[in-house]
């Protein structure tokens, strides 16, 4: 891989970390589009108690034990960016076009 | 617009999951055939960027927020099928680790955001692009329009699923969902256009569809050759 490709990926990855760690605590906490529609149109309650997977380690983008402030959110962002990068990279690496021997 | 468990019925979950599984399966096959040296880290960092940007909810009218989707951005960088694969990675992590989006609804979420917002949007983009001038401005204009549209059509698909599931009638859910996502889509258009604009400045080779039609800032070489 060319050096400037490495540089591009590095800059993009650092940008992602900065956004997720330092900007996420300032994100709006209002309900998103679907949540708001569900609230207004009276079907939000259908999701209550309907969770099939209940063991998420970082529910609601806040690391448990760090409170509900910027640190919990920023740490969740750090974890999420690291996990998605490793998973995406790993999957792509597994699927990479094999050179003809 | 991550759908939690409890909103959709079994037939809607099964149908969307089957379509999504087929799209992801085809994406895996395509990846095997065409994923090169450059795309491996690009796929990873695109997933990471989309995750980060999706955390940044911005306020829209009436006590509502919206966030970046990123499926169409991924389609511009990686092509439609790898885009769907990338979005699936993000949605899987959000569901499993962050309790965002339901486990049973994962197929529906991949369908709305990856298949409709990524794959379908890509083909709409190719049609819009071909009708605009073959310039940098025309290309970015098509990016802006399509990224807005990608969020709107994804929200319409979500409304349709809610209606098919008997959760909210179509005449209620569709205008409500499309209405708010018309605004959220503006954020999508701004972010996608800025990011694509930056990438075609620094690494135009990463946006294959940009180079395809010989777009460049200068006249084609033909004139120079002809003058010799």
mmCIF file of C-alpha atoms in Angstrom:
data_model
loop_
_atom_site.group_PDB
_atom_site.id
_atom_site.type_symbol
_atom_site.label_atom_id
_atom_site.label_comp_id
_atom_site.label_asym_id
_atom_site.label_seq_id
_atom_site.Cartn_x
_atom_site.Cartn_y
_atom_site.Cartn_z
ATOM 1 C CA UNK A 1 0.000 0.000 0.000
ATOM 2 C CA UNK A 2 1.355 3.364 -0.996
ATOM 3 C CA UNK A 3 2.432 5.694 1.762
ATOM 4 C CA UNK A 4 -0.042 8.426 0.930
ATOM 5 C CA UNK A 5 -2.853 5.855 1.156
ATOM 6 C CA UNK A 6 -1.698 5.032 4.679
ATOM 7 C CA UNK A 7 -1.688 8.736 5.453
ATOM 8 C CA UNK A 8 -5.215 9.180 4.074
ATOM 9 C CA UNK A 9 -6.550 6.279 6.143
ATOM 10 C CA UNK A 10 -4.764 7.540 9.250
ATOM 11 C CA UNK A 11 -6.150 11.069 8.886
ATOM 12 C CA UNK A 12 -9.674 9.727 8.264
ATOM 13 C CA UNK A 13 -9.416 7.407 11.264
ATOM 14 C CA UNK A 14 -8.145 10.154 13.567
ATOM 15 C CA UNK A 15 -10.972 12.411 12.357
ATOM 16 C CA UNK A 16 -13.469 9.665 13.216
ATOM 17 C CA UNK A 17 -11.997 9.252 16.699
ATOM 18 C CA UNK A 18 -12.035 13.009 17.314
ATOM 19 C CA UNK A 19 -15.681 13.286 16.209
ATOM 20 C CA UNK A 20 -16.784 10.297 18.309
ATOM 21 C CA UNK A 21 -14.800 11.195 21.437
ATOM 22 C CA UNK A 22 -14.934 14.982 21.602
ATOM 23 C CA UNK A 23 -17.977 16.024 19.574
ATOM 24 C CA UNK A 24 -20.448 13.292 20.586
ATOM 25 C CA UNK A 25 -21.069 14.775 24.066
ATOM 26 C CA UNK A 26 -22.492 17.844 22.298
ATOM 27 C CA UNK A 27 -24.903 15.848 20.122
ATOM 28 C CA UNK A 28 -28.618 16.590 20.427
ATOM 29 C CA UNK A 29 -30.381 14.279 22.865
ATOM 30 C CA UNK A 30 -33.812 14.892 21.319
ATOM 31 C CA UNK A 31 -35.510 11.783 19.914
ATOM 32 C CA UNK A 32 -34.520 10.986 16.336
ATOM 33 C CA UNK A 33 -36.934 11.010 13.394
ATOM 34 C CA UNK A 34 -38.388 7.531 13.881
ATOM 35 C CA UNK A 35 -38.502 7.813 17.691
ATOM 36 C CA UNK A 36 -40.330 11.122 17.482
ATOM 37 C CA UNK A 37 -42.866 9.771 14.985
ATOM 38 C CA UNK A 38 -43.378 6.707 17.226
ATOM 39 C CA UNK A 39 -43.942 9.003 20.216
ATOM 40 C CA UNK A 40 -46.348 11.327 18.367
ATOM 41 C CA UNK A 41 -48.311 8.561 16.675
ATOM 42 C CA UNK A 42 -48.546 6.483 19.829
ATOM 43 C CA UNK A 43 -46.607 3.324 18.987
ATOM 44 C CA UNK A 44 -43.383 3.907 20.911
ATOM 45 C CA UNK A 45 -44.673 1.675 23.734
ATOM 46 C CA UNK A 46 -44.531 -1.334 21.391
ATOM 47 C CA UNK A 47 -40.773 -1.360 21.839
ATOM 48 C CA UNK A 48 -41.003 -1.427 25.628
ATOM 49 C CA UNK A 49 -39.973 -4.805 26.919
ATOM 50 C CA UNK A 50 -39.631 -6.091 23.357
ATOM 51 C CA UNK A 51 -35.834 -6.196 23.403
ATOM 52 C CA UNK A 52 -34.650 -9.569 22.186
ATOM 53 C CA UNK A 53 -30.972 -8.833 22.885
ATOM 54 C CA UNK A 54 -30.542 -7.340 26.351
ATOM 55 C CA UNK A 55 -26.846 -7.798 27.020
ATOM 56 C CA UNK A 56 -25.363 -4.846 25.182
ATOM 57 C CA UNK A 57 -22.282 -3.801 27.117
ATOM 58 C CA UNK A 58 -22.655 -0.084 26.287
ATOM 59 C CA UNK A 59 -26.388 0.679 26.120
ATOM 60 C CA UNK A 60 -27.417 4.165 24.960
ATOM 61 C CA UNK A 61 -23.889 5.138 23.961
ATOM 62 C CA UNK A 62 -22.718 5.658 27.544
ATOM 63 C CA UNK A 63 -20.211 3.351 29.222
ATOM 64 C CA UNK A 64 -21.822 2.084 32.442
ATOM 65 C CA UNK A 65 -20.138 3.307 35.603
ATOM 66 C CA UNK A 66 -18.926 6.557 34.091
ATOM 67 C CA UNK A 67 -22.164 8.428 34.715
ATOM 68 C CA UNK A 68 -24.174 10.052 31.955
ATOM 69 C CA UNK A 69 -21.850 12.879 31.079
ATOM 70 C CA UNK A 70 -19.296 13.636 28.431
ATOM 71 C CA UNK A 71 -16.787 11.067 29.668
ATOM 72 C CA UNK A 72 -19.211 8.132 29.393
ATOM 73 C CA UNK A 73 -20.327 9.255 25.934
ATOM 74 C CA UNK A 74 -16.844 10.027 24.647
ATOM 75 C CA UNK A 75 -15.544 6.691 25.899
ATOM 76 C CA UNK A 76 -18.447 4.945 24.144
ATOM 77 C CA UNK A 77 -17.497 6.779 20.960
ATOM 78 C CA UNK A 78 -13.877 5.693 21.330
ATOM 79 C CA UNK A 79 -14.939 2.068 21.759
ATOM 80 C CA UNK A 80 -17.404 2.194 18.863
ATOM 81 C CA UNK A 81 -14.968 3.669 16.347
ATOM 82 C CA UNK A 82 -12.277 1.164 17.359
ATOM 83 C CA UNK A 83 -14.673 -1.796 17.103
ATOM 84 C CA UNK A 84 -16.202 -0.786 13.748
ATOM 85 C CA UNK A 85 -12.766 -0.117 12.254
ATOM 86 C CA UNK A 86 -11.309 -3.429 13.407
ATOM 87 C CA UNK A 87 -14.403 -5.366 12.333
ATOM 88 C CA UNK A 88 -14.684 -3.632 8.948
ATOM 89 C CA UNK A 89 -10.955 -3.952 8.278
ATOM 90 C CA UNK A 90 -10.885 -7.564 9.457
ATOM 91 C CA UNK A 91 -13.873 -8.556 7.332
ATOM 92 C CA UNK A 92 -12.407 -6.830 4.285
ATOM 93 C CA UNK A 93 -9.030 -8.494 4.903
ATOM 94 C CA UNK A 94 -10.695 -11.911 5.015
ATOM 95 C CA UNK A 95 -12.529 -11.205 1.765
ATOM 96 C CA UNK A 96 -9.661 -9.540 -0.030
ATOM 97 C CA UNK A 97 -9.141 -10.589 -3.611
ATOM 98 C CA UNK A 98 -6.629 -13.388 -3.620
ATOM 99 C CA UNK A 99 -3.690 -12.914 -5.928
ATOM 100 C CA UNK A 100 -3.443 -15.667 -8.507
ATOM 101 C CA UNK A 101 -0.485 -17.807 -7.486
ATOM 102 C CA UNK B 1 -34.095 5.521 11.988
ATOM 103 C CA UNK B 2 -32.891 2.371 13.726
ATOM 104 C CA UNK B 3 -35.998 0.218 14.225
ATOM 105 C CA UNK B 4 -36.151 -1.420 17.667
ATOM 106 C CA UNK B 5 -37.688 -4.835 18.256
ATOM 107 C CA UNK B 6 -41.446 -4.682 18.743
ATOM 108 C CA UNK B 7 -42.317 -2.342 15.855
ATOM 109 C CA UNK B 8 -42.492 -4.854 13.003
ATOM 110 C CA UNK B 9 -44.409 -8.110 12.598
ATOM 111 C CA UNK B 10 -42.980 -11.506 11.669
ATOM 112 C CA UNK B 11 -43.751 -11.412 7.931
ATOM 113 C CA UNK B 12 -42.220 -7.956 7.493
ATOM 114 C CA UNK B 13 -39.138 -8.958 9.505
ATOM 115 C CA UNK B 14 -38.741 -12.162 7.498
ATOM 116 C CA UNK B 15 -39.188 -10.480 4.106
ATOM 117 C CA UNK B 16 -36.765 -7.640 4.760
ATOM 118 C CA UNK B 17 -34.260 -10.011 6.386
ATOM 119 C CA UNK B 18 -34.351 -12.308 3.339
ATOM 120 C CA UNK B 19 -33.708 -9.422 0.924
ATOM 121 C CA UNK B 20 -30.948 -8.028 3.146
ATOM 122 C CA UNK B 21 -29.304 -11.433 3.497
ATOM 123 C CA UNK B 22 -29.269 -11.777 -0.293
ATOM 124 C CA UNK B 23 -27.774 -8.278 -0.717
ATOM 125 C CA UNK B 24 -25.111 -8.894 1.944
ATOM 126 C CA UNK B 25 -24.371 -12.314 0.441
ATOM 127 C CA UNK B 26 -23.880 -10.754 -2.967
ATOM 128 C CA UNK B 27 -21.693 -8.073 -1.348
ATOM 129 C CA UNK B 28 -19.484 -10.777 0.178
ATOM 130 C CA UNK B 29 -19.154 -12.414 -3.244
ATOM 131 C CA UNK B 30 -18.320 -9.084 -4.897
ATOM 132 C CA UNK B 31 -15.773 -8.384 -2.161
ATOM 133 C CA UNK B 32 -14.058 -11.659 -2.955
ATOM 134 C CA UNK B 33 -13.800 -10.658 -6.598
ATOM 135 C CA UNK B 34 -12.858 -7.016 -6.447
ATOM 136 C CA UNK B 35 -11.684 -5.962 -3.001
ATOM 137 C CA UNK B 36 -8.141 -4.791 -3.578
ATOM 138 C CA UNK B 37 -5.269 -3.561 -1.476
ATOM 139 C CA UNK B 38 -6.698 -0.059 -1.170
ATOM 140 C CA UNK B 39 -10.286 -0.981 -0.367
ATOM 141 C CA UNK B 40 -9.438 -3.065 2.708
ATOM 142 C CA UNK B 41 -8.463 -0.147 4.953
ATOM 143 C CA UNK B 42 -10.940 2.106 3.124
ATOM 144 C CA UNK B 43 -13.839 -0.177 4.102
ATOM 145 C CA UNK B 44 -12.643 -0.221 7.719
ATOM 146 C CA UNK B 45 -12.253 3.520 7.989
ATOM 147 C CA UNK B 46 -15.567 4.179 6.187
ATOM 148 C CA UNK B 47 -17.338 2.002 8.763
ATOM 149 C CA UNK B 48 -15.542 3.840 11.576
ATOM 150 C CA UNK B 49 -16.377 7.274 10.157
ATOM 151 C CA UNK B 50 -20.042 6.352 9.675
ATOM 152 C CA UNK B 51 -20.236 5.096 13.254
ATOM 153 C CA UNK B 52 -18.694 8.319 14.555
ATOM 154 C CA UNK B 53 -20.883 10.592 12.444
ATOM 155 C CA UNK B 54 -24.033 8.662 13.374
ATOM 156 C CA UNK B 55 -23.401 9.549 17.029
ATOM 157 C CA UNK B 56 -23.651 13.244 16.228
ATOM 158 C CA UNK B 57 -27.358 13.936 16.342
ATOM 159 C CA UNK B 58 -28.184 17.425 15.152
ATOM 160 C CA UNK B 59 -31.416 19.207 16.062
ATOM 161 C CA UNK B 60 -34.146 19.590 13.458
ATOM 162 C CA UNK B 61 -37.533 21.251 13.895
ATOM 163 C CA UNK B 62 -39.889 20.471 16.739
ATOM 164 C CA UNK B 63 -37.806 18.754 19.443
ATOM 165 C CA UNK B 64 -36.525 16.162 16.998
ATOM 166 C CA UNK B 65 -32.981 15.264 16.064
ATOM 167 C CA UNK B 66 -31.450 13.522 13.113
ATOM 168 C CA UNK B 67 -28.107 12.015 12.329
ATOM 169 C CA UNK B 68 -25.956 11.159 9.355
ATOM 170 C CA UNK B 69 -26.716 7.853 7.638
ATOM 171 C CA UNK B 70 -23.675 7.442 5.409
ATOM 172 C CA UNK B 71 -24.852 4.589 3.188
ATOM 173 C CA UNK B 72 -24.687 6.682 0.053
ATOM 174 C CA UNK B 73 -21.283 8.113 1.025
ATOM 175 C CA UNK B 74 -20.052 4.527 1.368
ATOM 176 C CA UNK B 75 -21.557 3.707 -2.058
ATOM 177 C CA UNK B 76 -19.618 6.579 -3.662
ATOM 178 C CA UNK B 77 -16.364 5.349 -2.094
ATOM 179 C CA UNK B 78 -16.824 1.577 -2.282
ATOM 180 C CA UNK B 79 -19.606 0.886 -4.764
ATOM 181 C CA UNK B 80 -23.183 -0.161 -3.910
ATOM 182 C CA UNK B 81 -22.593 -3.730 -2.715
ATOM 183 C CA UNK B 82 -19.613 -3.040 -0.480
ATOM 184 C CA UNK B 83 -21.560 -0.052 0.866
ATOM 185 C CA UNK B 84 -24.350 -2.371 2.010
ATOM 186 C CA UNK B 85 -21.733 -4.609 3.617
ATOM 187 C CA UNK B 86 -20.157 -1.627 5.414
ATOM 188 C CA UNK B 87 -23.520 -0.377 6.714
ATOM 189 C CA UNK B 88 -24.285 -3.892 7.917
ATOM 190 C CA UNK B 89 -21.060 -3.901 9.960
ATOM 191 C CA UNK B 90 -22.038 -0.567 11.554
ATOM 192 C CA UNK B 91 -25.628 -1.666 12.260
ATOM 193 C CA UNK B 92 -24.427 -4.977 13.709
ATOM 194 C CA UNK B 93 -22.053 -3.232 16.130
ATOM 195 C CA UNK B 94 -24.702 -0.661 17.095
ATOM 196 C CA UNK B 95 -27.246 -3.401 17.798
ATOM 197 C CA UNK B 96 -24.917 -5.777 19.623
ATOM 198 C CA UNK B 97 -22.782 -3.373 21.656
ATOM 199 C CA UNK B 98 -24.907 -0.223 21.959
ATOM 200 C CA UNK B 99 -28.506 -1.550 22.021
ATOM 201 C CA UNK B 100 -29.364 0.697 19.078
ATOM 202 C CA UNK B 101 -31.772 -1.075 16.735
ATOM 203 C CA UNK B 102 -33.355 -4.452 17.452
ATOM 204 C CA UNK B 103 -31.820 -7.886 16.937
ATOM 205 C CA UNK B 104 -34.850 -9.203 15.033
ATOM 206 C CA UNK B 105 -35.124 -5.856 13.246
ATOM 207 C CA UNK B 106 -31.506 -5.997 12.027
ATOM 208 C CA UNK B 107 -32.609 -7.297 8.619
ATOM 209 C CA UNK B 108 -35.155 -4.488 8.268
ATOM 210 C CA UNK B 109 -32.568 -1.895 9.292
ATOM 211 C CA UNK B 110 -30.040 -3.256 6.786
ATOM 212 C CA UNK B 111 -32.815 -3.194 4.173
ATOM 213 C CA UNK B 112 -33.825 0.428 4.815
ATOM 214 C CA UNK B 113 -30.373 1.905 5.235
ATOM 215 C CA UNK B 114 -28.104 -0.470 3.279
ATOM 216 C CA UNK B 115 -30.304 -1.705 0.434
ATOM 217 C CA UNK B 116 -32.543 1.351 -0.088
ATOM 218 C CA UNK B 117 -30.236 4.099 1.261
ATOM 219 C CA UNK B 118 -27.089 2.566 -0.235
ATOM 220 C CA UNK B 119 -27.677 0.252 -3.211
ATOM 221 C CA UNK B 120 -30.847 1.819 -4.653
ATOM 222 C CA UNK B 121 -29.527 5.332 -4.018
ATOM 223 C CA UNK B 122 -26.353 4.442 -5.953
ATOM 224 C CA UNK B 123 -28.317 3.520 -9.075
ATOM 225 C CA UNK B 124 -30.489 6.632 -8.745
ATOM 226 C CA UNK B 125 -27.241 8.605 -8.501
ATOM 227 C CA UNK B 126 -25.906 7.127 -11.726
ATOM 228 C CA UNK B 127 -29.108 8.265 -13.492
ATOM 229 C CA UNK B 128 -28.985 11.777 -11.999
ATOM 230 C CA UNK B 129 -25.263 12.116 -12.739
ATOM 231 C CA UNK B 130 -25.712 11.209 -16.395
ATOM 232 C CA UNK B 131 -28.229 14.024 -16.825
ATOM 233 C CA UNK B 132 -25.940 16.670 -15.288
ATOM 234 C CA UNK B 133 -22.868 18.362 -16.780
ATOM 235 C CA UNK B 134 -19.732 16.218 -16.615
ATOM 236 C CA UNK B 135 -17.953 18.636 -14.332
ATOM 237 C CA UNK B 136 -16.877 18.686 -10.711
ATOM 238 C CA UNK B 137 -19.888 20.888 -9.983
ATOM 239 C CA UNK B 138 -22.279 18.527 -11.762
ATOM 240 C CA UNK B 139 -20.834 15.529 -9.925
ATOM 241 C CA UNK B 140 -21.112 17.151 -6.491
ATOM 242 C CA UNK B 141 -24.610 18.397 -7.349
ATOM 243 C CA UNK B 142 -25.674 14.826 -8.067
ATOM 244 C CA UNK B 143 -24.029 13.747 -4.784
ATOM 245 C CA UNK B 144 -25.980 16.391 -2.847
ATOM 246 C CA UNK B 145 -29.354 15.544 -4.397
ATOM 247 C CA UNK B 146 -28.887 11.783 -4.067
ATOM 248 C CA UNK B 147 -27.665 11.874 -0.477
ATOM 249 C CA UNK B 148 -30.749 13.892 0.491
ATOM 250 C CA UNK B 149 -32.944 11.452 -1.422
ATOM 251 C CA UNK B 150 -31.253 8.404 0.126
ATOM 252 C CA UNK B 151 -32.477 9.416 3.592
ATOM 253 C CA UNK B 152 -35.974 10.258 2.344
ATOM 254 C CA UNK B 153 -36.482 6.939 0.505
ATOM 255 C CA UNK B 154 -35.031 4.984 3.440
ATOM 256 C CA UNK B 155 -37.564 6.675 5.740
ATOM 257 C CA UNK B 156 -40.372 5.887 3.270
ATOM 258 C CA UNK B 157 -39.351 2.212 3.309
ATOM 259 C CA UNK B 158 -39.439 2.321 7.120
ATOM 260 C CA UNK B 159 -42.950 3.839 7.037
ATOM 261 C CA UNK B 160 -44.108 1.154 4.615
ATOM 262 C CA UNK B 161 -42.836 -1.559 6.976
ATOM 263 C CA UNK B 162 -44.609 0.053 9.933
ATOM 264 C CA UNK B 163 -47.822 0.065 7.896
ATOM 265 C CA UNK B 164 -47.440 -3.536 6.679
ATOM 266 C CA UNK B 165 -46.888 -4.577 10.290
ATOM 267 C CA UNK B 166 -50.082 -2.873 11.438
ATOM 268 C CA UNK B 167 -48.062 -0.577 13.705
ATOM 269 C CA UNK B 168 -49.096 2.711 12.093
ATOM 270 C CA UNK B 169 -51.307 3.201 9.023
ATOM 271 C CA UNK B 170 -49.529 4.319 5.857
ATOM 272 C CA UNK B 171 -51.454 7.604 5.631
ATOM 273 C CA UNK B 172 -50.122 8.495 9.099
ATOM 274 C CA UNK B 173 -46.643 6.954 9.079
ATOM 275 C CA UNK B 174 -45.575 7.921 5.556
ATOM 276 C CA UNK B 175 -46.106 11.705 5.726
ATOM 277 C CA UNK B 176 -44.715 11.817 9.276
ATOM 278 C CA UNK B 177 -41.563 9.848 8.450
ATOM 279 C CA UNK B 178 -40.920 11.459 5.080
ATOM 280 C CA UNK B 179 -41.701 14.919 6.493
ATOM 281 C CA UNK B 180 -39.073 14.840 9.240
ATOM 282 C CA UNK B 181 -36.501 13.070 7.045
ATOM 283 C CA UNK B 182 -36.869 15.738 4.387
ATOM 284 C CA UNK B 183 -35.164 17.967 6.951
ATOM 285 C CA UNK B 184 -32.706 15.370 8.250
ATOM 286 C CA UNK B 185 -31.715 14.702 4.623
ATOM 287 C CA UNK B 186 -30.380 18.250 4.337
ATOM 288 C CA UNK B 187 -27.787 17.371 6.985
ATOM 289 C CA UNK B 188 -26.986 14.200 5.050
ATOM 290 C CA UNK B 189 -26.500 16.198 1.847
ATOM 291 C CA UNK B 190 -24.180 18.728 3.503
ATOM 292 C CA UNK B 191 -21.967 16.111 5.193
ATOM 293 C CA UNK B 192 -21.809 13.783 2.165
ATOM 294 C CA UNK B 193 -21.049 16.572 -0.300
ATOM 295 C CA UNK B 194 -18.315 18.049 1.907
ATOM 296 C CA UNK B 195 -16.675 14.655 2.489
ATOM 297 C CA UNK B 196 -16.855 13.609 -1.185
ATOM 298 C CA UNK B 197 -15.553 17.065 -2.169
ATOM 299 C CA UNK B 198 -12.555 16.645 0.129
ATOM 300 C CA UNK B 199 -11.842 13.100 -1.078
ATOM 301 C CA UNK B 200 -11.921 14.040 -4.786
ATOM 302 C CA UNK B 201 -9.484 16.834 -3.977
ATOM 303 C CA UNK B 202 -6.937 14.783 -2.079
ATOM 304 C CA UNK B 203 -7.481 11.263 -3.438
ATOM 305 C CA UNK B 204 -9.565 11.367 -6.643
ATOM 306 C CA UNK B 205 -8.514 7.769 -7.384
ATOM 307 C CA UNK B 206 -10.635 6.596 -4.425
ATOM 308 C CA UNK B 207 -13.829 7.810 -6.111
ATOM 309 C CA UNK B 208 -13.894 5.493 -9.100
ATOM 310 C CA UNK B 209 -17.183 6.790 -10.485
ATOM 311 C CA UNK B 210 -15.742 10.310 -10.553
ATOM 312 C CA UNK B 211 -12.966 9.421 -12.945
ATOM 313 C CA UNK B 212 -15.063 7.117 -15.105
ATOM 314 C CA UNK B 213 -16.246 9.718 -17.512
ATOM 315 C CA UNK B 214 -13.019 11.607 -17.809
ATOM 316 C CA UNK B 215 -14.043 14.533 -15.627
ATOM 317 C CA UNK B 216 -11.108 16.837 -15.100
ATOM 318 C CA UNK B 217 -10.328 20.447 -14.508
ATOM 319 C CA UNK B 218 -8.596 20.776 -17.836
ATOM 320 C CA UNK B 219 -9.571 20.148 -21.428
ATOM 321 C CA UNK B 220 -9.025 16.657 -22.722
ATOM 322 C CA UNK B 221 -5.656 15.783 -24.180
ATOM 323 C CA UNK B 222 -7.173 15.565 -27.646
ATOM 324 C CA UNK B 223 -6.733 19.287 -28.313
ATOM 325 C CA UNK B 224 -3.074 19.192 -27.331
ATOM 326 C CA UNK B 225 -2.372 16.134 -29.438
ATOM 327 C CA UNK B 226 -4.242 17.647 -32.370
ATOM 328 C CA UNK B 227 -2.109 20.787 -32.185
ATOM 329 C CA UNK B 228 1.141 18.939 -32.551
#
